[in-house]
Amino acid sequence: MECPEIQADTIEEVSVYSSQYASNLLQESTLKNDSGLVIPALKNFPAAYTKYVEETIGEDGVLKLMEGVEDRTAYFIESLAYTECGKEPVVFVSKTKGTIAKEKRGTNGWSWDFIFIPEGQSKTFAEFSDDERWKFWDDRGYIELAEYLKKQK
């Protein structure tokens, strides 16, 4: 379901708000996620504003902002907020590390896949097939969520 996306400083805050909003509205337990690209050399931009940046300046704009920047480290944060009806949300986070390429490369995927190089690789996500790309994503948040849910039974 669509939830209002608040303007917040962190990706976690956005997922928590969405999860609480949906849980309160539906009177059910909910799981909502939010994700974003973080570039430390750009003072952690775009982070919680990733969707807006994607819709406005896109990959080309980010590459322009990165011109002349030596430190190209970056990471994706995926925040999973689980809210049991009437309780506070519990948050689980995955962090996929990598770097920003100097130009768009590849034909697979979408959006940031064309400029994000996963840690330990030399190709962008878009240069890997769908069958290969998933292997590079950090799934720690999903594993921790599954373990948490198992304990709740």
XYZ file of N, CA and C in Angstrom:
459
model
N 0.834 -1.179 0.000
C 0.000 0.000 0.000
C 0.872 1.233 0.000
N 0.389 2.273 -0.604
C 1.115 3.537 -0.620
C 0.972 4.216 0.740
N 2.075 4.733 1.223
C 2.085 5.477 2.486
C 2.709 6.838 2.223
N 2.343 7.828 3.015
C 3.017 9.120 2.858
C 4.510 8.932 3.117
N 5.335 9.554 2.283
C 6.782 9.473 2.504
C 7.232 10.781 3.128
N 7.571 10.702 4.397
C 7.977 11.901 5.120
C 9.357 12.363 4.660
N 9.633 13.633 4.855
C 10.971 14.163 4.644
C 11.707 14.005 5.968
N 12.714 13.183 5.967
C 13.457 12.891 7.195
C 14.941 12.847 6.873
N 15.750 12.859 7.905
C 17.196 12.835 7.709
C 17.756 11.445 7.455
N 17.022 10.410 7.883
C 17.546 9.056 7.709
C 16.531 8.154 7.015
N 17.061 7.173 6.349
C 16.255 6.167 5.665
C 15.448 5.375 6.685
N 16.045 5.119 7.841
C 15.353 4.374 8.894
C 14.102 5.115 9.362
N 14.200 6.432 9.523
C 13.038 7.225 9.954
C 11.880 7.095 8.966
N 12.191 7.087 7.687
C 11.156 6.977 6.658
C 10.462 5.624 6.743
N 11.235 4.538 6.882
C 10.622 3.207 6.953
C 9.804 3.044 8.231
N 10.278 3.585 9.343
C 9.541 3.498 10.614
C 8.204 4.230 10.499
N 8.225 5.428 9.948
C 6.984 6.185 9.810
C 5.982 5.428 8.940
N 6.449 4.920 7.798
C 5.565 4.189 6.890
C 4.976 2.947 7.541
N 5.812 2.222 8.270
C 5.348 1.007 8.924
C 4.308 1.317 9.996
N 4.580 2.327 10.821
C 3.608 2.723 11.854
C 2.308 3.225 11.231
N 2.431 4.020 10.193
C 1.262 4.556 9.499
C 0.379 3.409 8.991
N 0.986 2.452 8.296
C 0.234 1.332 7.731
C -0.366 0.462 8.826
N 0.392 0.207 9.876
C -0.104 -0.622 10.973
C -1.296 0.029 11.662
N -1.196 1.325 11.911
C -2.304 2.040 12.553
C -3.544 2.057 11.662
N -3.350 2.259 10.369
C -4.464 2.328 9.436
C -5.148 0.966 9.275
N -4.354 -0.078 9.132
C -4.889 -1.419 8.874
C -5.230 -2.198 10.144
N -4.691 -1.723 11.275
C -4.828 -2.458 12.544
C -4.283 -3.882 12.402
N -3.131 -3.963 11.743
C -2.431 -5.228 11.488
C -0.935 -4.999 11.666
N -0.201 -6.094 11.776
C 1.256 -6.003 11.748
C 1.679 -5.708 10.316
N 2.692 -4.854 10.172
C 3.140 -4.471 8.835
C 4.657 -4.493 8.726
N 5.109 -4.629 7.499
C 6.528 -4.548 7.182
C 6.658 -3.560 6.032
N 7.420 -2.512 6.240
C 7.672 -1.532 5.191
C 9.180 -1.348 5.064
N 9.616 -1.103 3.837
C 11.039 -0.855 3.654
C 11.245 0.485 2.975
N 12.427 1.009 3.153
C 12.874 2.180 2.422
C 14.355 1.967 2.159
N 14.825 2.485 1.068
C 16.234 2.308 0.752
C 16.781 3.587 0.149
N 18.089 3.700 0.172
C 18.703 4.883 -0.389
C 20.189 4.722 -0.603
N 20.685 5.517 -1.505
C 22.100 5.569 -1.825
C 22.756 6.621 -0.940
N 23.899 6.280 -0.369
C 24.627 7.200 0.508
C 26.044 7.358 -0.045
N 26.442 8.610 -0.235
C 27.782 8.905 -0.747
C 28.496 9.789 0.282
N 29.390 9.198 1.085
C 30.061 9.959 2.140
C 30.765 11.236 1.649
N 31.390 11.219 0.474
C 32.100 12.409 -0.027
C 31.144 13.569 -0.310
N 29.859 13.267 -0.470
C 28.841 14.303 -0.678
C 28.067 14.555 0.613
N 28.762 14.374 1.742
C 28.157 14.555 3.074
C 26.932 13.653 3.250
N 27.074 12.418 2.775
C 26.066 11.350 2.875
C 24.821 11.585 2.019
N 24.906 12.487 1.087
C 23.837 12.732 0.122
C 23.797 11.585 -0.879
N 22.667 11.158 -1.415
C 21.336 11.675 -1.193
C 20.570 11.013 -0.043
N 20.972 9.844 0.412
C 20.372 9.167 1.578
C 18.843 9.140 1.505
N 18.172 9.755 2.473
C 16.703 9.702 2.536
C 16.044 10.449 1.373
N 16.824 11.198 0.604
C 16.297 11.948 -0.535
C 16.593 11.261 -1.867
N 16.952 9.987 -1.820
C 17.342 9.246 -3.012
C 16.254 9.245 -4.082
N 15.024 9.005 -3.700
C 13.937 8.957 -4.683
C 13.794 10.308 -5.386
N 13.830 11.383 -4.618
C 13.718 12.724 -5.194
C 14.889 13.004 -6.141
N 16.088 12.643 -5.726
C 17.273 12.860 -6.556
C 17.172 12.043 -7.837
N 16.690 10.813 -7.720
C 16.515 9.967 -8.904
C 15.529 10.606 -9.883
N 14.455 11.175 -9.371
C 13.421 11.773 -10.216
C 13.822 13.132 -10.784
N 14.819 13.778 -10.201
C 15.192 15.124 -10.659
C 16.513 15.105 -11.436
N 17.628 14.900 -10.759
C 18.917 14.972 -11.462
C 19.414 13.608 -11.941
N 18.893 12.523 -11.373
C 19.250 11.183 -11.818
C 20.723 10.852 -11.692
N 21.101 9.772 -12.379
C 22.496 9.302 -12.316
C 23.448 10.334 -12.913
N 23.005 10.973 -14.011
C 23.870 11.973 -14.653
C 24.188 13.119 -13.701
N 23.203 13.540 -12.934
C 23.420 14.614 -11.972
C 24.363 14.209 -10.855
N 24.214 12.984 -10.380
C 25.124 12.498 -9.336
C 26.544 12.404 -9.890
N 26.686 11.903 -11.108
C 28.015 11.846 -11.720
C 28.611 13.250 -11.854
N 27.798 14.231 -12.175
C 28.261 15.624 -12.277
C 28.746 16.115 -10.911
N 27.971 15.807 -9.868
C 28.377 16.195 -8.514
C 29.688 15.528 -8.096
N 29.948 14.354 -8.648
C 31.145 13.587 -8.277
C 32.375 13.941 -9.121
N 32.217 14.819 -10.110
C 33.370 15.199 -10.936
C 34.486 15.757 -10.057
N 35.685 15.214 -10.224
C 36.837 15.667 -9.467
C 36.919 15.117 -8.047
N 35.939 14.315 -7.642
C 35.938 13.740 -6.295
C 36.710 12.424 -6.333
N 37.749 12.350 -5.502
C 38.580 11.148 -5.487
C 37.944 10.009 -4.704
N 37.388 10.320 -3.536
C 36.758 9.291 -2.705
C 35.378 8.991 -3.277
N 35.257 7.859 -3.947
C 34.015 7.505 -4.623
C 33.254 6.398 -3.871
N 33.625 6.160 -2.615
C 32.924 5.133 -1.848
C 31.453 5.521 -1.684
N 30.625 4.503 -1.647
C 29.188 4.699 -1.512
C 28.589 3.421 -0.936
N 27.355 3.518 -0.507
C 26.652 2.314 -0.076
C 25.153 2.530 -0.164
N 24.458 1.425 -0.271
C 23.005 1.430 -0.223
C 22.585 0.977 1.160
N 21.635 1.664 1.734
C 21.011 1.251 2.987
C 19.608 0.776 2.646
N 19.241 -0.382 3.137
C 17.855 -0.827 3.054
C 17.379 -1.034 4.479
N 16.349 -0.297 4.836
C 15.800 -0.342 6.182
C 14.443 -1.042 6.144
N 14.326 -2.117 6.912
C 13.076 -2.871 7.033
C 12.485 -2.561 8.402
N 11.313 -1.967 8.422
C 10.655 -1.638 9.692
C 9.444 -2.549 9.850
N 9.453 -3.329 10.909
C 8.358 -4.251 11.210
C 7.602 -3.715 12.419
N 6.298 -3.536 12.254
C 5.478 -3.012 13.343
C 4.360 -3.990 13.659
N 4.399 -4.536 14.874
C 3.257 -5.320 15.346
C 2.206 -4.328 15.808
N 0.965 -4.630 15.494
C -0.128 -3.726 15.816
C -0.059 -3.302 17.289
N -0.037 -1.984 17.518
C -0.015 -1.446 18.871
C 1.352 -1.393 19.515
N 2.403 -1.781 18.788
C 3.755 -1.773 19.357
C 4.661 -0.841 18.553
N 5.822 -0.595 19.111
C 6.820 0.226 18.426
C 7.493 -0.601 17.327
N 7.866 0.022 16.227
C 8.550 -0.689 15.142
C 9.920 -1.210 15.571
N 10.310 -2.295 14.935
C 11.641 -2.862 15.088
C 12.293 -2.730 13.711
N 13.541 -2.264 13.675
C 14.197 -1.961 12.402
C 15.372 -2.904 12.161
N 15.483 -3.353 10.928
C 16.569 -4.227 10.488
C 17.198 -3.579 9.260
N 18.529 -3.516 9.235
C 19.216 -2.749 8.191
C 20.221 -3.614 7.443
N 20.218 -3.456 6.126
C 21.242 -4.039 5.258
C 22.042 -2.893 4.654
N 23.335 -3.125 4.461
C 24.213 -2.085 3.913
C 25.088 -2.716 2.837
N 24.837 -2.357 1.589
C 25.603 -2.875 0.460
C 26.655 -1.844 0.077
N 27.914 -2.211 0.261
C 29.024 -1.274 0.032
C 29.512 -1.331 -1.411
N 30.070 -0.213 -1.848
C 30.626 -0.147 -3.192
C 31.233 1.203 -3.476
N 31.291 1.538 -4.764
C 31.824 2.822 -5.212
C 30.964 3.347 -6.361
N 31.124 4.623 -6.639
C 30.433 5.254 -7.758
C 31.383 5.263 -8.965
N 30.899 4.734 -10.083
C 31.685 4.713 -11.322
C 31.862 6.146 -11.834
N 32.757 6.307 -12.794
C 32.977 7.635 -13.375
C 32.034 7.925 -14.540
N 31.381 6.875 -15.054
C 30.387 7.049 -16.100
C 29.365 5.916 -16.005
N 28.224 6.109 -16.627
C 27.193 5.063 -16.631
C 27.677 3.915 -17.516
N 27.441 2.685 -17.011
C 27.844 1.501 -17.767
C 26.815 0.399 -17.561
N 26.600 -0.397 -18.602
C 25.735 -1.563 -18.515
C 24.365 -1.345 -19.117
N 23.631 -2.460 -19.241
C 22.302 -2.419 -19.866
C 21.233 -3.086 -19.006
N 21.610 -3.658 -17.896
C 20.648 -4.363 -17.037
C 20.251 -3.489 -15.852
N 19.136 -3.835 -15.232
C 18.723 -3.135 -14.024
C 18.092 -1.797 -14.318
N 18.193 -0.903 -13.354
C 17.570 0.414 -13.450
C 18.299 1.375 -12.523
N 18.083 2.627 -12.743
C 18.521 3.700 -11.869
C 20.001 3.625 -11.518
N 20.276 3.509 -10.242
C 21.650 3.575 -9.734
C 22.493 2.384 -10.161
N 21.869 1.332 -10.683
C 22.620 0.155 -11.143
C 23.676 0.542 -12.177
N 23.436 1.613 -12.933
C 24.340 2.008 -14.007
C 25.593 2.723 -13.512
N 25.581 3.172 -12.244
C 26.759 3.887 -11.723
C 27.322 3.277 -10.437
N 26.668 2.256 -9.867
C 27.123 1.683 -8.601
C 27.916 0.405 -8.855
N 29.147 0.378 -8.357
C 30.019 -0.796 -8.464
C 30.062 -1.470 -7.103
N 29.542 -2.717 -6.984
C 29.571 -3.382 -5.681
C 31.004 -3.640 -5.211
N 31.173 -3.608 -3.900
C 32.487 -3.818 -3.281
C 33.138 -5.090 -3.815
N 34.429 -4.972 -4.164
C 35.195 -6.118 -4.647
C 35.015 -6.413 -6.129
N 34.221 -5.604 -6.821
C 33.962 -5.820 -8.239
C 34.511 -4.643 -9.052
N 34.594 -4.825 -10.358
C 35.029 -3.738 -11.240
C 33.912 -3.301 -12.186
N 32.812 -4.027 -12.181
C 31.681 -3.716 -13.048
C 30.534 -3.124 -12.233
N 29.717 -2.304 -12.901
C 28.529 -1.767 -12.239
C 27.478 -2.873 -12.128
N 26.503 -2.658 -11.258
C 25.385 -3.599 -11.161
C 24.762 -3.839 -12.532
N 24.653 -2.810 -13.344
C 24.001 -2.910 -14.650
C 24.783 -3.761 -15.639
N 26.026 -4.070 -15.312
C 26.826 -4.924 -16.184
C 26.706 -6.402 -15.814
N 25.949 -6.683 -14.770
C 25.685 -8.059 -14.356
C 24.257 -8.439 -14.743
N 24.045 -9.707 -15.017
C 22.690 -10.181 -15.305
C 21.869 -10.190 -14.015
N 20.555 -10.294 -14.154
C 19.682 -10.373 -12.980
C 20.078 -11.548 -12.091
N 20.477 -12.661 -12.708
C 20.859 -13.851 -11.938
C 22.134 -13.635 -11.131
N 22.988 -12.731 -11.569
C 24.242 -12.467 -10.863
C 24.112 -11.321 -9.854
N 23.345 -10.306 -10.206
C 23.298 -9.057 -9.439
C 22.884 -9.270 -7.979
N 21.928 -10.110 -7.740
C 21.408 -10.292 -6.381
C 22.477 -10.783 -5.409
N 23.506 -11.447 -5.894
C 24.554 -12.017 -5.034
C 25.353 -10.948 -4.289
N 25.342 -9.726 -4.822
C 26.167 -8.671 -4.244
C 25.444 -7.854 -3.182
N 24.137 -8.015 -3.091
C 23.362 -7.240 -2.114
C 23.522 -7.819 -0.712
N 23.685 -6.965 0.260
C 23.745 -7.378 1.661
C 22.334 -7.794 2.090
N 22.194 -9.010 2.574
C 20.873 -9.503 2.988
C 20.765 -9.646 4.511
N 21.700 -9.064 5.235
C 21.734 -9.182 6.693
C 20.419 -8.745 7.350
N 19.834 -7.643 6.883
C 18.586 -7.153 7.462
C 17.461 -8.168 7.323
N 17.382 -8.823 6.187
C 16.352 -9.842 5.963
C 16.573 -11.051 6.867
N 17.828 -11.444 7.028
C 18.151 -12.589 7.888
C 17.794 -12.266 9.333
N 18.154 -11.059 9.793
C 17.823 -10.654 11.163
C 16.314 -10.556 11.371
N 15.597 -10.075 10.364
C 14.127 -10.026 10.450
C 13.558 -11.431 10.566
N 14.035 -12.351 9.753
C 13.546 -13.740 9.808
C 13.814 -14.355 11.180
N 14.994 -14.122 11.728
C 15.326 -14.647 13.058
C 14.418 -14.032 14.124
N 14.159 -12.750 14.017
C 13.278 -12.062 14.955
C 11.873 -12.659 14.897
N 11.354 -12.852 13.693
C 10.005 -13.392 13.544
C 9.898 -14.821 14.074
N 10.945 -15.611 13.875
C 10.957 -16.988 14.408
C 10.843 -16.980 15.933
N 11.513 -16.039 16.572
C 11.493 -15.942 18.034
C 10.130 -15.486 18.573
N 9.354 -14.825 17.730
C 8.053 -14.295 18.151
C 6.978 -15.373 18.220
N 7.239 -16.526 17.635
C 6.220 -17.596 17.612
C 6.156 -18.343 18.905
